[in-house]
PDB file of C-alpha atoms in Angstrom:
ATOM      1  CA  MET A 163      -0.036   0.136   0.083  1.00  0.00           C
ATOM      2  CA  THR A 164       1.301   3.486  -0.970  1.00  0.00           C
ATOM      3  CA  LYS A 165       1.545   6.514   1.392  1.00  0.00           C
ATOM      4  CA  PRO A 166      -1.376   8.006  -0.154  1.00  0.00           C
ATOM      5  CA  ALA A 167      -3.480   4.724  -0.305  1.00  0.00           C
ATOM      6  CA  LEU A 168      -3.001   4.471   3.520  1.00  0.00           C
ATOM      7  CA  ALA A 169      -3.590   8.188   4.349  1.00  0.00           C
ATOM      8  CA  GLU A 170      -6.745   7.686   2.371  1.00  0.00           C
ATOM      9  CA  TYR A 171      -7.448   4.353   4.022  1.00  0.00           C
ATOM     10  CA  LEU A 172      -6.816   5.877   7.551  1.00  0.00           C
ATOM     11  CA  HIS A 173      -9.222   9.029   6.726  1.00  0.00           C
ATOM     12  CA  THR A 174     -12.018   7.073   5.306  1.00  0.00           C
ATOM     13  CA  HIS A 175     -12.115   4.172   7.794  1.00  0.00           C
ATOM     14  CA  MET A 176     -10.840   5.876  11.116  1.00  0.00           C
ATOM     15  CA  PRO A 177     -12.278   9.604  10.345  1.00  0.00           C
ATOM     16  CA  LEU A 178     -10.644  10.655  13.561  1.00  0.00           C
ATOM     17  CA  SER A 179      -7.056  10.488  11.601  1.00  0.00           C
ATOM     18  CA  ARG A 180      -8.899  13.310   9.286  1.00  0.00           C
ATOM     19  CA  SER A 181     -10.005  15.561  11.784  1.00  0.00           C
ATOM     20  CA  MET A 182      -6.326  15.132  13.466  1.00  0.00           C
ATOM     21  CA  ALA A 183      -4.688  15.798  10.190  1.00  0.00           C
ATOM     22  CA  VAL A 184      -2.543  12.640  10.247  1.00  0.00           C
ATOM     23  CA  SER A 185      -0.174  12.353   7.421  1.00  0.00           C
ATOM     24  CA  VAL A 186       1.932   9.391   6.467  1.00  0.00           C
ATOM     25  CA  VAL A 187       5.473   9.793   6.234  1.00  0.00           C
ATOM     26  CA  SER A 188       6.457   6.293   5.451  1.00  0.00           C
ATOM     27  CA  ALA A 189       4.529   3.011   5.033  1.00  0.00           C
ATOM     28  CA  SER A 190       6.275  -0.534   4.917  1.00  0.00           C
ATOM     29  CA  ALA A 191       5.036  -3.841   5.993  1.00  0.00           C
ATOM     30  CA  MET A 192       7.854  -3.285   8.635  1.00  0.00           C
ATOM     31  CA  GLU A 193       7.631   0.209   9.535  1.00  0.00           C
ATOM     32  CA  VAL A 194       5.177   3.120   9.597  1.00  0.00           C
ATOM     33  CA  VAL A 195       5.590   6.727  10.393  1.00  0.00           C
ATOM     34  CA  LEU A 196       2.896   9.124  10.828  1.00  0.00           C
ATOM     35  CA  GLU A 197       2.578  12.677  11.904  1.00  0.00           C
ATOM     36  CA  ALA A 198       0.107  15.000  13.126  1.00  0.00           C
ATOM     37  CA  PRO A 199       0.362  19.045  13.533  1.00  0.00           C
ATOM     38  CA  LEU A 200      -0.100  20.767  16.824  1.00  0.00           C
ATOM     39  CA  ALA A 201      -3.015  23.297  15.811  1.00  0.00           C
ATOM     40  CA  PRO A 202      -5.806  20.339  15.676  1.00  0.00           C
ATOM     41  CA  ASN A 203      -4.815  18.514  18.413  1.00  0.00           C
ATOM     42  CA  HIS A 204      -3.881  21.384  21.061  1.00  0.00           C
ATOM     43  CA  ASN A 205      -5.166  21.351  24.552  1.00  0.00           C
ATOM     44  CA  VAL A 206      -5.964  24.095  26.896  1.00  0.00           C
ATOM     45  CA  HIS A 207      -2.171  24.207  27.825  1.00  0.00           C
ATOM     46  CA  GLY A 208      -1.125  24.658  24.152  1.00  0.00           C
ATOM     47  CA  THR A 209       0.706  21.412  24.006  1.00  0.00           C
ATOM     48  CA  MET A 210      -0.842  18.404  21.988  1.00  0.00           C
ATOM     49  CA  PHE A 211      -3.717  16.612  23.872  1.00  0.00           C
ATOM     50  CA  GLY A 212      -2.811  13.246  25.539  1.00  0.00           C
ATOM     51  CA  GLY A 213      -5.568  11.647  23.730  1.00  0.00           C
ATOM     52  CA  SER A 214      -4.280  12.691  20.050  1.00  0.00           C
ATOM     53  CA  ILE A 215      -0.859  11.537  21.172  1.00  0.00           C
ATOM     54  CA  ALA A 216      -2.241   8.178  21.940  1.00  0.00           C
ATOM     55  CA  THR A 217      -4.193   8.034  19.101  1.00  0.00           C
ATOM     56  CA  LEU A 218      -1.502   8.831  16.855  1.00  0.00           C
ATOM     57  CA  ALA A 219       0.586   6.210  18.296  1.00  0.00           C
ATOM     58  CA  LEU A 220      -1.948   3.532  18.016  1.00  0.00           C
ATOM     59  CA  LEU A 221      -2.540   4.272  14.247  1.00  0.00           C
ATOM     60  CA  ALA A 222       1.017   3.880  13.495  1.00  0.00           C
ATOM     61  CA  ALA A 223       1.224   0.656  15.208  1.00  0.00           C
ATOM     62  CA  TRP A 224      -2.188  -0.696  13.790  1.00  0.00           C
ATOM     63  CA  SER A 225      -1.034   0.485  10.423  1.00  0.00           C
ATOM     64  CA  VAL A 226       2.392  -1.322  10.385  1.00  0.00           C
ATOM     65  CA  VAL A 227       0.466  -4.767  11.484  1.00  0.00           C
ATOM     66  CA  HIS A 228      -2.215  -4.103   8.761  1.00  0.00           C
ATOM     67  CA  LEU A 229       0.217  -3.383   6.156  1.00  0.00           C
ATOM     68  CA  ARG A 230       2.210  -6.791   7.323  1.00  0.00           C
ATOM     69  CA  LEU A 231      -1.081  -8.814   7.177  1.00  0.00           C
ATOM     70  CA  GLU A 232      -1.592  -7.446   3.709  1.00  0.00           C
ATOM     71  CA  ALA A 233       1.478  -8.354   2.505  1.00  0.00           C
ATOM     72  CA  ASP A 234       0.800 -11.674   3.720  1.00  0.00           C
ATOM     73  CA  GLN A 235      -2.710 -11.872   2.090  1.00  0.00           C
ATOM     74  CA  PHE A 236      -4.614 -12.130   5.125  1.00  0.00           C
ATOM     75  CA  ALA A 237      -8.153 -11.904   5.001  1.00  0.00           C
ATOM     76  CA  GLY A 238      -9.994 -11.118   8.225  1.00  0.00           C
ATOM     77  CA  GLN A 239      -9.960  -8.328  10.739  1.00  0.00           C
ATOM     78  CA  LEU A 240      -7.730  -6.645  13.192  1.00  0.00           C
ATOM     79  CA  VAL A 241      -8.512  -4.862  16.309  1.00  0.00           C
ATOM     80  CA  VAL A 242      -6.830  -3.416  19.089  1.00  0.00           C
ATOM     81  CA  SER A 243      -7.201  -5.502  22.298  1.00  0.00           C
ATOM     82  CA  ARG A 244      -5.026  -3.237  24.392  1.00  0.00           C
ATOM     83  CA  SER A 245      -2.775  -0.317  25.007  1.00  0.00           C
ATOM     84  CA  GLU A 246      -0.822   1.798  27.195  1.00  0.00           C
ATOM     85  CA  THR A 247       0.598   4.779  26.794  1.00  0.00           C
ATOM     86  CA  ASP A 248       3.446   6.421  28.606  1.00  0.00           C
ATOM     87  CA  TYR A 249       3.794  10.375  28.540  1.00  0.00           C
ATOM     88  CA  LEU A 250       7.505  11.407  28.931  1.00  0.00           C
ATOM     89  CA  MET A 251       6.960  14.762  27.985  1.00  0.00           C
ATOM     90  CA  PRO A 252       4.931  17.888  26.496  1.00  0.00           C
ATOM     91  CA  VAL A 253       4.375  17.521  22.737  1.00  0.00           C
ATOM     92  CA  SER A 254       4.756  21.329  21.708  1.00  0.00           C
ATOM     93  CA  GLY A 255       4.723  21.042  18.134  1.00  0.00           C
ATOM     94  CA  GLN A 256       4.073  18.685  15.500  1.00  0.00           C
ATOM     95  CA  ALA A 257       4.288  14.755  16.567  1.00  0.00           C
ATOM     96  CA  ARG A 258       6.047  11.954  14.556  1.00  0.00           C
ATOM     97  CA  ALA A 259       5.062   8.264  15.386  1.00  0.00           C
ATOM     98  CA  ILE A 260       7.134   5.606  14.556  1.00  0.00           C
ATOM     99  CA  ALA A 261       5.758   1.696  14.584  1.00  0.00           C
ATOM    100  CA  ARG A 262       8.524  -0.884  13.859  1.00  0.00           C
ATOM    101  CA  LEU A 263       7.975  -4.940  13.611  1.00  0.00           C
ATOM    102  CA  GLY A 264      11.569  -5.136  14.289  1.00  0.00           C
ATOM    103  CA  GLY A 265      11.610  -7.504  17.171  1.00  0.00           C
ATOM    104  CA  VAL A 266       8.322  -8.721  16.767  1.00  0.00           C
ATOM    105  CA  ASP A 267       8.244 -12.663  16.588  1.00  0.00           C
ATOM    106  CA  TRP A 268       6.360 -12.624  13.274  1.00  0.00           C
ATOM    107  CA  ASP A 269       6.561 -16.143  12.372  1.00  0.00           C
ATOM    108  CA  SER A 270       5.160 -17.598  15.663  1.00  0.00           C
ATOM    109  CA  PHE A 271       2.395 -15.057  15.047  1.00  0.00           C
ATOM    110  CA  SER A 272       1.506 -16.068  11.945  1.00  0.00           C
ATOM    111  CA  SER A 273       1.832 -19.877  12.941  1.00  0.00           C
ATOM    112  CA  GLN A 274      -0.398 -19.230  15.743  1.00  0.00           C
ATOM    113  CA  LEU A 275      -2.922 -17.543  13.072  1.00  0.00           C
ATOM    114  CA  VAL A 276      -2.759 -20.119  10.512  1.00  0.00           C
ATOM    115  CA  ARG A 277      -3.468 -22.628  13.048  1.00  0.00           C
ATOM    116  CA  HIS A 278      -6.259 -21.112  15.275  1.00  0.00           C
ATOM    117  CA  GLY A 279      -7.586 -18.624  13.132  1.00  0.00           C
ATOM    118  CA  LYS A 280      -6.659 -16.002  15.526  1.00  0.00           C
ATOM    119  CA  ALA A 281      -3.459 -14.582  16.851  1.00  0.00           C
ATOM    120  CA  ARG A 282      -2.163 -11.493  19.055  1.00  0.00           C
ATOM    121  CA  VAL A 283       1.020  -9.528  18.436  1.00  0.00           C
ATOM    122  CA  THR A 284       2.173  -6.660  20.535  1.00  0.00           C
ATOM    123  CA  VAL A 285       3.950  -3.396  18.748  1.00  0.00           C
ATOM    124  CA  THR A 286       5.662  -0.548  20.526  1.00  0.00           C
ATOM    125  CA  THR A 287       5.186   3.040  18.928  1.00  0.00           C
ATOM    126  CA  GLU A 288       7.771   6.002  19.718  1.00  0.00           C
ATOM    127  CA  VAL A 289       6.256   9.293  19.437  1.00  0.00           C
ATOM    128  CA  LEU A 290       8.811  12.150  18.716  1.00  0.00           C
ATOM    129  CA  SER A 291       8.387  15.958  18.737  1.00  0.00           C
ATOM    130  CA  ASN A 292      11.618  18.369  18.125  1.00  0.00           C
ATOM    131  CA  ASP A 293      13.828  15.070  17.972  1.00  0.00           C
ATOM    132  CA  LEU A 294      12.589  14.247  21.683  1.00  0.00           C
ATOM    133  CA  LEU A 295      10.806  11.156  22.747  1.00  0.00           C
ATOM    134  CA  THR A 296       7.823  12.634  24.133  1.00  0.00           C
ATOM    135  CA  ALA A 297       5.573   9.063  24.578  1.00  0.00           C
ATOM    136  CA  ARG A 298       5.749   5.625  23.889  1.00  0.00           C
ATOM    137  CA  LEU A 299       2.631   3.400  23.173  1.00  0.00           C
ATOM    138  CA  VAL A 300       2.663  -0.424  23.456  1.00  0.00           C
ATOM    139  CA  GLY A 301      -0.411  -1.828  21.965  1.00  0.00           C
ATOM    140  CA  THR A 302      -1.444  -5.605  21.640  1.00  0.00           C
ATOM    141  CA  PHE A 303      -3.428  -6.284  18.474  1.00  0.00           C
ATOM    142  CA  ALA A 304      -5.679  -9.213  17.727  1.00  0.00           C
ATOM    143  CA  ALA A 305      -5.924 -10.575  14.038  1.00  0.00           C
ATOM    144  CA  ILE A 306      -8.847 -12.623  13.319  1.00  0.00           C
ATOM    145  CA  SER A 307      -9.103 -15.010  10.265  1.00  0.00           C
ATOM    146  CA  ALA A 308     -12.399 -14.582   8.207  1.00  0.00           C
ATOM    147  CA  GLU A 309     -12.401 -18.288   7.421  1.00  0.00           C
TER     148      GLU A 309
END
């Protein structure tokens, strides 16, 4: 899936991403990088709203798993089953969320998905602003086969 195709998919199927002005910086089956500007996501303190930070990070994590499943020709659903965000410092500008599958045991995940028709995978997303690590999300996603 191309960057524009992923952006359109997110904006169509997850409309909050459009309201947040989320853009796709890069998209592959191993890494997704999303950005969101401060203006539509600010809070009363002039920094980014925590919900926007968590949503941006969750969208990046979901997207990288989605793209990997798409590359594996998976047919089914991908849903978040758990997420936890640590806020390390305020975001005072544009936020960049980076989700990578490096370190994920994809073979075990795929085997379980084939064997049982469902499997869970955990992905970590780092959120940067002004080149500083500002938040980290750990999200667990469930893939459920359509068959």
